Structures are given as C-alpha cells and as structure tokens.
Amino acid sequence: MGLDYSLKLATDMKRIQALGLLAERIPELQWSEEHTSLYAPDIIITVVEMDGMGQSIIEEGFGFRPSVSVGFRYPSNRDYENFAKTMLRGALPLLEQGRDGVLLFNGEIIVLQRIGGRLVFNADYRLYRDERWLTDNVPVPFERRPLPSPLR
C-alpha cells in the first residue's frame, strides 16, 4: 500500500510546465513512457490541472484557488526518508514559482503550506517534525507551528 500526498497550488504554470520544472530540479527522476508523470524507485509524481469542486474546497478552507494538484506517491516500503526529501525538493521550487499552496496527506492533513509568502511546516505532523532535519534540507526561511486543517 502506498502513501499519497498532494500539493494544491495556485500558479500560472500548466501541467507540463510543472512536470518540466520537477524534471529539471530533480534530475534522478525519469519520465513515464507517455510523459504524463515522473518517477524514481521511491516516488511517483503526477500533475493535474484543477477545476470545479476541488478548487472550491481548497479556496473555502485556505483562501486561495489552486490551479494544479501535484501528486506525490510513495509506492514502496523501501526508503521513506529519500521519498520525504525528494517530495520536499519537488514541492519547494513549485511553491517558489507559484503563489499560494498547501501540501496535504490523504487530502486533509496539512503537511506544509505557503500562504501569503510564508512557508510553514505543521509541527504536529510526523513527516517534517525534526527541526534540525528541516534546517538542513530547506534552503529558504520557514517556521514550524501546529496547522489544524479546515478540511476535517
């Protein structure tokens, strides 16, 4: 059984541009045959353009309207730390290029968010709980604090 995370992002990028940025920033990723996703042994990344109900739910909960959803799937039980680092290496440049965004686990638990230019990691979520690990892996200013989800 895999784990699924999704980055809901307000951006001017289209699906293929977001995938291209990810391929550029994480060179160990490979394109799928159909050029619809990127993958490595411990991660599969997909991007879909959003519309309708999904956009409305995020807008109501977080105050911004996402245009793309980036899926990060951990398909194995091999190297979870590598997955977490790779997901972060993908999410940060996308957030940098976009406006606001929120990374969710299972569609409702906030892992991190960037709203109004402020990057915040959820201190209550296990994935990025270690502040020293974050300091070593996040090259931009951030804060850690509890982020209760408005989607629950």
PDB file of C-alpha atoms in Angstrom:
ATOM      1  CA  MET A   1       0.000   0.000   0.000  1.00  0.00           C
ATOM      2  CA  GLY A   2       1.372   3.414  -0.952  1.00  0.00           C
ATOM      3  CA  LEU A   3       1.093   6.789   0.724  1.00  0.00           C
ATOM      4  CA  ASP A   4      -0.394   9.743  -1.143  1.00  0.00           C
ATOM      5  CA  TYR A   5       0.399  13.426  -0.710  1.00  0.00           C
ATOM      6  CA  SER A   6      -0.911  16.255  -2.871  1.00  0.00           C
ATOM      7  CA  LEU A   7       0.289  19.805  -3.332  1.00  0.00           C
ATOM      8  CA  LYS A   8      -2.606  22.102  -4.204  1.00  0.00           C
ATOM      9  CA  LEU A   9      -1.005  25.108  -5.881  1.00  0.00           C
ATOM     10  CA  ALA A  10      -2.148  28.452  -7.251  1.00  0.00           C
ATOM     11  CA  THR A  11       0.156  29.078 -10.206  1.00  0.00           C
ATOM     12  CA  ASP A  12       0.276  30.221 -13.812  1.00  0.00           C
ATOM     13  CA  MET A  13       2.121  27.017 -14.758  1.00  0.00           C
ATOM     14  CA  LYS A  14       0.333  24.381 -16.755  1.00  0.00           C
ATOM     15  CA  ARG A  15       0.660  20.659 -16.076  1.00  0.00           C
ATOM     16  CA  ILE A  16       3.534  20.025 -18.478  1.00  0.00           C
ATOM     17  CA  GLN A  17       5.442  23.106 -17.242  1.00  0.00           C
ATOM     18  CA  ALA A  18       5.212  21.891 -13.644  1.00  0.00           C
ATOM     19  CA  LEU A  19       6.438  18.427 -14.653  1.00  0.00           C
ATOM     20  CA  GLY A  20       9.280  20.038 -16.631  1.00  0.00           C
ATOM     21  CA  LEU A  21      10.343  22.101 -13.620  1.00  0.00           C
ATOM     22  CA  LEU A  22      10.347  18.976 -11.454  1.00  0.00           C
ATOM     23  CA  ALA A  23      12.410  17.040 -14.025  1.00  0.00           C
ATOM     24  CA  GLU A  24      14.902  19.899 -14.158  1.00  0.00           C
ATOM     25  CA  ARG A  25      15.244  20.288 -10.374  1.00  0.00           C
ATOM     26  CA  ILE A  26      15.331  16.552  -9.559  1.00  0.00           C
ATOM     27  CA  PRO A  27      17.492  15.004 -12.303  1.00  0.00           C
ATOM     28  CA  GLU A  28      17.242  11.458 -10.938  1.00  0.00           C
ATOM     29  CA  LEU A  29      13.542  11.374 -11.878  1.00  0.00           C
ATOM     30  CA  GLN A  30      12.606   9.638 -15.106  1.00  0.00           C
ATOM     31  CA  TRP A  31       9.714  10.431 -17.416  1.00  0.00           C
ATOM     32  CA  SER A  32       6.983   7.855 -17.849  1.00  0.00           C
ATOM     33  CA  GLU A  33       6.578   6.480 -21.376  1.00  0.00           C
ATOM     34  CA  GLU A  34       3.589   8.736 -22.013  1.00  0.00           C
ATOM     35  CA  HIS A  35       5.294  11.805 -20.477  1.00  0.00           C
ATOM     36  CA  THR A  36       2.410  12.084 -18.002  1.00  0.00           C
ATOM     37  CA  SER A  37       4.389  11.530 -14.812  1.00  0.00           C
ATOM     38  CA  LEU A  38       7.865  11.328 -13.292  1.00  0.00           C
ATOM     39  CA  TYR A  39       9.206   8.506 -11.177  1.00  0.00           C
ATOM     40  CA  ALA A  40      12.139   7.060  -9.264  1.00  0.00           C
ATOM     41  CA  PRO A  41      12.227   3.876  -7.175  1.00  0.00           C
ATOM     42  CA  ASP A  42      10.711   5.582  -4.111  1.00  0.00           C
ATOM     43  CA  ILE A  43       8.383   8.178  -5.652  1.00  0.00           C
ATOM     44  CA  ILE A  44       5.859   8.750  -8.432  1.00  0.00           C
ATOM     45  CA  ILE A  45       4.893  12.340  -9.265  1.00  0.00           C
ATOM     46  CA  THR A  46       1.840  13.331 -11.293  1.00  0.00           C
ATOM     47  CA  VAL A  47       0.351  16.740 -12.064  1.00  0.00           C
ATOM     48  CA  VAL A  48      -3.244  17.502 -12.993  1.00  0.00           C
ATOM     49  CA  GLU A  49      -4.882  20.813 -13.735  1.00  0.00           C
ATOM     50  CA  MET A  50      -7.710  21.538 -11.304  1.00  0.00           C
ATOM     51  CA  ASP A  51     -11.169  22.953 -11.830  1.00  0.00           C
ATOM     52  CA  GLY A  52     -14.561  22.925 -10.184  1.00  0.00           C
ATOM     53  CA  MET A  53     -15.309  21.354  -6.824  1.00  0.00           C
ATOM     54  CA  GLY A  54     -11.696  20.592  -5.851  1.00  0.00           C
ATOM     55  CA  GLN A  55     -10.728  24.222  -6.340  1.00  0.00           C
ATOM     56  CA  SER A  56     -13.719  25.416  -4.341  1.00  0.00           C
ATOM     57  CA  ILE A  57     -12.938  23.164  -1.372  1.00  0.00           C
ATOM     58  CA  ILE A  58      -9.359  24.453  -1.110  1.00  0.00           C
ATOM     59  CA  GLU A  59     -10.466  28.053  -1.648  1.00  0.00           C
ATOM     60  CA  GLU A  60     -13.037  27.776   1.130  1.00  0.00           C
ATOM     61  CA  GLY A  61     -10.581  26.152   3.526  1.00  0.00           C
ATOM     62  CA  PHE A  62      -7.374  28.034   2.764  1.00  0.00           C
ATOM     63  CA  GLY A  63      -8.365  31.246   0.998  1.00  0.00           C
ATOM     64  CA  PHE A  64      -6.746  30.595  -2.379  1.00  0.00           C
ATOM     65  CA  ARG A  65      -7.895  28.902  -5.577  1.00  0.00           C
ATOM     66  CA  PRO A  66      -5.450  26.231  -6.805  1.00  0.00           C
ATOM     67  CA  SER A  67      -4.918  25.644 -10.498  1.00  0.00           C
ATOM     68  CA  VAL A  68      -2.845  22.441 -10.281  1.00  0.00           C
ATOM     69  CA  SER A  69      -2.595  19.451  -7.985  1.00  0.00           C
ATOM     70  CA  VAL A  70       0.764  17.703  -7.764  1.00  0.00           C
ATOM     71  CA  GLY A  71       0.550  14.141  -6.503  1.00  0.00           C
ATOM     72  CA  PHE A  72       3.483  12.592  -4.655  1.00  0.00           C
ATOM     73  CA  ARG A  73       3.068   8.848  -4.173  1.00  0.00           C
ATOM     74  CA  TYR A  74       5.301   6.654  -2.031  1.00  0.00           C
ATOM     75  CA  PRO A  75       4.748   3.290  -3.744  1.00  0.00           C
ATOM     76  CA  SER A  76       7.114   1.091  -1.757  1.00  0.00           C
ATOM     77  CA  ASN A  77       8.354   0.301   1.699  1.00  0.00           C
ATOM     78  CA  ARG A  78      11.968   0.950   0.786  1.00  0.00           C
ATOM     79  CA  ASP A  79      13.455   4.352   1.621  1.00  0.00           C
ATOM     80  CA  TYR A  80      10.912   6.652   3.234  1.00  0.00           C
ATOM     81  CA  GLU A  81      13.498   9.323   4.106  1.00  0.00           C
ATOM     82  CA  ASN A  82      14.539   9.539   0.455  1.00  0.00           C
ATOM     83  CA  PHE A  83      10.878   9.881  -0.516  1.00  0.00           C
ATOM     84  CA  ALA A  84      10.397  12.689   2.025  1.00  0.00           C
ATOM     85  CA  LYS A  85      13.491  14.544   0.765  1.00  0.00           C
ATOM     86  CA  THR A  86      12.511  14.128  -2.881  1.00  0.00           C
ATOM     87  CA  MET A  87       8.967  15.325  -2.220  1.00  0.00           C
ATOM     88  CA  LEU A  88      10.347  18.392  -0.447  1.00  0.00           C
ATOM     89  CA  ARG A  89      12.826  19.003  -3.302  1.00  0.00           C
ATOM     90  CA  GLY A  90       9.825  18.985  -5.649  1.00  0.00           C
ATOM     91  CA  ALA A  91       7.383  20.987  -3.548  1.00  0.00           C
ATOM     92  CA  LEU A  92       9.737  23.890  -2.738  1.00  0.00           C
ATOM     93  CA  PRO A  93      10.520  25.030  -6.319  1.00  0.00           C
ATOM     94  CA  LEU A  94       6.851  24.656  -7.268  1.00  0.00           C
ATOM     95  CA  LEU A  95       5.839  26.826  -4.304  1.00  0.00           C
ATOM     96  CA  GLU A  96       8.570  29.298  -5.262  1.00  0.00           C
ATOM     97  CA  GLN A  97       7.161  29.582  -8.808  1.00  0.00           C
ATOM     98  CA  GLY A  98       3.552  29.669  -7.677  1.00  0.00           C
ATOM     99  CA  ARG A  99       1.593  31.882  -5.376  1.00  0.00           C
ATOM    100  CA  ASP A 100      -0.065  30.009  -2.521  1.00  0.00           C
ATOM    101  CA  GLY A 101      -0.061  26.289  -1.884  1.00  0.00           C
ATOM    102  CA  VAL A 102      -0.730  23.558   0.641  1.00  0.00           C
ATOM    103  CA  LEU A 103       0.749  20.049   0.816  1.00  0.00           C
ATOM    104  CA  LEU A 104      -1.800  17.594   2.174  1.00  0.00           C
ATOM    105  CA  PHE A 105      -1.615  13.993   3.310  1.00  0.00           C
ATOM    106  CA  ASN A 106      -4.712  11.950   2.451  1.00  0.00           C
ATOM    107  CA  GLY A 107      -6.389  15.098   1.145  1.00  0.00           C
ATOM    108  CA  GLU A 108      -6.977  16.701   4.530  1.00  0.00           C
ATOM    109  CA  ILE A 109      -3.955  16.684   6.873  1.00  0.00           C
ATOM    110  CA  ILE A 110      -1.695  19.700   6.358  1.00  0.00           C
ATOM    111  CA  VAL A 111       1.976  18.829   5.984  1.00  0.00           C
ATOM    112  CA  LEU A 112       3.134  22.306   4.969  1.00  0.00           C
ATOM    113  CA  GLN A 113       1.680  25.440   3.474  1.00  0.00           C
ATOM    114  CA  ARG A 114       2.857  28.615   1.812  1.00  0.00           C
ATOM    115  CA  ILE A 115       0.229  31.291   2.048  1.00  0.00           C
ATOM    116  CA  GLY A 116       0.987  34.983   1.636  1.00  0.00           C
ATOM    117  CA  GLY A 117       4.658  34.136   1.057  1.00  0.00           C
ATOM    118  CA  ARG A 118       5.125  32.430   4.456  1.00  0.00           C
ATOM    119  CA  LEU A 119       6.321  28.828   4.435  1.00  0.00           C
ATOM    120  CA  VAL A 120       5.035  26.925   7.466  1.00  0.00           C
ATOM    121  CA  PHE A 121       5.562  23.270   8.367  1.00  0.00           C
ATOM    122  CA  ASN A 122       2.964  21.571  10.515  1.00  0.00           C
ATOM    123  CA  ALA A 123       4.676  20.911  13.866  1.00  0.00           C
ATOM    124  CA  ASP A 124       2.035  18.274  14.624  1.00  0.00           C
ATOM    125  CA  TYR A 125       2.675  16.208  11.516  1.00  0.00           C
ATOM    126  CA  ARG A 126       5.320  13.490  11.791  1.00  0.00           C
ATOM    127  CA  LEU A 127       6.908  13.848   8.358  1.00  0.00           C
ATOM    128  CA  TYR A 128       8.855  17.063   8.926  1.00  0.00           C
ATOM    129  CA  ARG A 129       8.758  17.198  12.729  1.00  0.00           C
ATOM    130  CA  ASP A 130      12.556  17.279  13.177  1.00  0.00           C
ATOM    131  CA  GLU A 131      13.555  20.959  13.031  1.00  0.00           C
ATOM    132  CA  ARG A 132      17.244  20.183  12.556  1.00  0.00           C
ATOM    133  CA  TRP A 133      16.422  17.958   9.570  1.00  0.00           C
ATOM    134  CA  LEU A 134      14.311  20.794   8.147  1.00  0.00           C
ATOM    135  CA  THR A 135      17.064  23.347   8.681  1.00  0.00           C
ATOM    136  CA  ASP A 136      19.499  21.049   6.838  1.00  0.00           C
ATOM    137  CA  ASN A 137      17.098  20.450   3.909  1.00  0.00           C
ATOM    138  CA  VAL A 138      15.118  23.675   3.442  1.00  0.00           C
ATOM    139  CA  PRO A 139      17.171  26.497   1.892  1.00  0.00           C
ATOM    140  CA  VAL A 140      14.515  29.204   2.432  1.00  0.00           C
ATOM    141  CA  PRO A 141      13.109  30.813   5.598  1.00  0.00           C
ATOM    142  CA  PHE A 142      10.327  28.815   7.249  1.00  0.00           C
ATOM    143  CA  GLU A 143       8.551  28.377  10.537  1.00  0.00           C
ATOM    144  CA  ARG A 144       7.094  25.387  12.363  1.00  0.00           C
ATOM    145  CA  ARG A 145       3.804  25.528  14.213  1.00  0.00           C
ATOM    146  CA  PRO A 146       0.630  23.482  14.556  1.00  0.00           C
ATOM    147  CA  LEU A 147      -1.600  23.761  11.479  1.00  0.00           C
ATOM    148  CA  PRO A 148      -5.074  22.403  12.200  1.00  0.00           C
ATOM    149  CA  SER A 149      -6.827  21.516   8.957  1.00  0.00           C
ATOM    150  CA  PRO A 150     -10.047  23.288   7.988  1.00  0.00           C
ATOM    151  CA  LEU A 151     -10.881  20.235   5.832  1.00  0.00           C
ATOM    152  CA  ARG A 152     -11.503  17.774   8.672  1.00  0.00           C
TER     153      ARG A 152
END
